């Protein structure tokens, strides 16, 4: 089944304890991205990657790191989590990004709910 | 600066009637628009899209209309079904340069379809 898999789905942690949220897709998609969803703010992009070894900041990158060493994986790293990073996180991927039929159609993971105490 | 606006946080309609979800945008460089649907405890799923060179795209019960002069798009669901109850996100894409594009989401509208 074509899908984007995120882990963990739920996590409660404490301020300052490094954590990684993994994301893997099995569709050979070039484009991957991380979003956070907060009440009243919708989906905001954290980081994205156009291809392997190519990453760039989204709208809210502060406090996060990413890497794209291989096509299928795009982990989100919180080096020193803080309570304002408590949120629902979504990883997404797309076959390609640009103009044309099927362009920019993101497939999302099921989400990872993170609570930082 | 919120470039994609969904001004109605929620909408309630009766089963069988039409649901109209609205979205306004400010960036005239957006060239592709998409609607996503999200159920609780799930990730958003793609619903329908439209290129800026078109003014209408239809897929079954779902139709998206684009009015470029007004910088407005809308999603029509006819007839509405209880299973359509979800949060709907409007999104718009713009080319930043080269092969670099950016997708911006609205805040979402919660649609409730009452039986």
XYZ file of C-alpha atoms in Angstrom, chain B:
115
model
C 0.812 37.798 6.271
C -1.891 35.253 5.574
C -1.928 34.724 1.829
C -4.629 32.048 1.790
C -7.714 32.817 3.829
C -10.636 30.645 4.776
C -12.819 33.108 6.620
C -15.437 30.647 7.797
C -14.103 28.437 10.592
C -17.187 26.236 10.359
C -20.168 25.443 8.166
C -23.227 23.327 8.857
C -25.535 21.975 6.131
C -28.307 19.446 5.799
C -27.747 16.129 4.075
C -28.636 16.338 0.388
C -28.118 20.088 0.168
C -25.186 21.928 -1.362
C -22.080 22.754 0.688
C -20.058 25.754 -0.451
C -16.653 26.312 1.083
C -14.855 29.522 0.253
C -11.225 30.546 0.015
C -9.624 33.900 -0.760
C -6.016 34.569 -1.643
C -3.848 37.634 -1.958
C -0.888 36.509 -4.068
C -1.660 36.889 -7.772
C 1.335 34.651 -8.568
C -0.398 31.529 -7.234
C -0.795 29.213 -10.211
C -2.297 26.050 -8.753
C -4.966 25.523 -6.131
C -5.911 22.428 -4.196
C -8.460 21.297 -1.643
C -7.665 18.764 1.044
C -10.032 17.026 3.416
C -9.095 15.970 6.925
C -10.892 13.593 9.266
C -10.023 13.520 12.985
C -6.963 11.416 13.823
C -5.992 11.149 10.155
C -3.743 13.084 7.827
C -5.232 15.383 5.176
C -6.145 13.730 1.891
C -6.178 15.348 -1.524
C -9.653 16.096 -2.839
C -9.524 18.188 -5.994
C -7.335 20.778 -7.695
C -7.486 23.470 -10.347
C -4.906 25.238 -12.444
C -4.974 29.015 -12.628
C -5.656 28.794 -16.368
C -9.037 27.203 -15.715
C -12.119 28.463 -13.944
C -13.802 25.183 -13.109
C -12.906 21.594 -12.374
C -15.373 18.877 -11.552
C -14.954 15.443 -10.022
C -18.142 13.635 -9.144
C -19.933 15.487 -6.376
C -17.074 17.963 -5.998
C -16.565 21.067 -8.117
C -13.991 23.777 -7.617
C -14.527 27.229 -9.088
C -11.784 29.790 -9.540
C -12.379 33.520 -9.990
C -8.951 35.004 -10.635
C -10.109 38.586 -10.850
C -11.620 38.314 -7.389
C -8.797 36.074 -6.121
C -11.422 33.688 -4.861
C -12.067 29.994 -5.144
C -14.843 27.843 -3.841
C -15.530 24.163 -3.381
C -19.056 22.935 -4.036
C -20.240 19.588 -2.737
C -23.517 18.382 -4.198
C -25.296 16.563 -2.705
C -23.703 16.734 0.719
C -23.444 13.513 2.702
C -22.768 12.932 6.415
C -19.461 11.290 5.446
C -18.332 14.636 4.040
C -18.145 16.015 7.584
C -14.481 16.965 7.975
C -12.090 19.903 7.994
C -11.419 21.246 4.508
C -8.164 23.016 3.733
C -7.639 25.268 0.761
C -4.057 25.436 -0.542
C -2.275 27.464 -3.200
C 1.028 26.919 -4.966
C 3.501 29.465 -6.315
C 6.755 28.992 -8.167
C 9.613 30.588 -6.258
C 12.211 30.042 -8.964
C 13.782 27.160 -10.865
C 12.138 23.987 -9.657
C 11.306 25.487 -6.282
C 7.640 25.852 -5.421
C 5.808 26.765 -2.240
C 2.426 25.487 -1.082
C 0.489 27.625 1.383
C -2.511 26.341 3.312
C -5.500 28.159 4.702
C -6.604 27.614 8.293
C -9.377 25.225 7.334
C -13.169 25.102 7.528
C -14.991 22.484 9.576
C -17.927 21.163 7.570
C -20.704 19.357 9.406
C -23.355 17.605 7.338
C -26.414 16.812 9.418
C -28.541 13.746 8.587
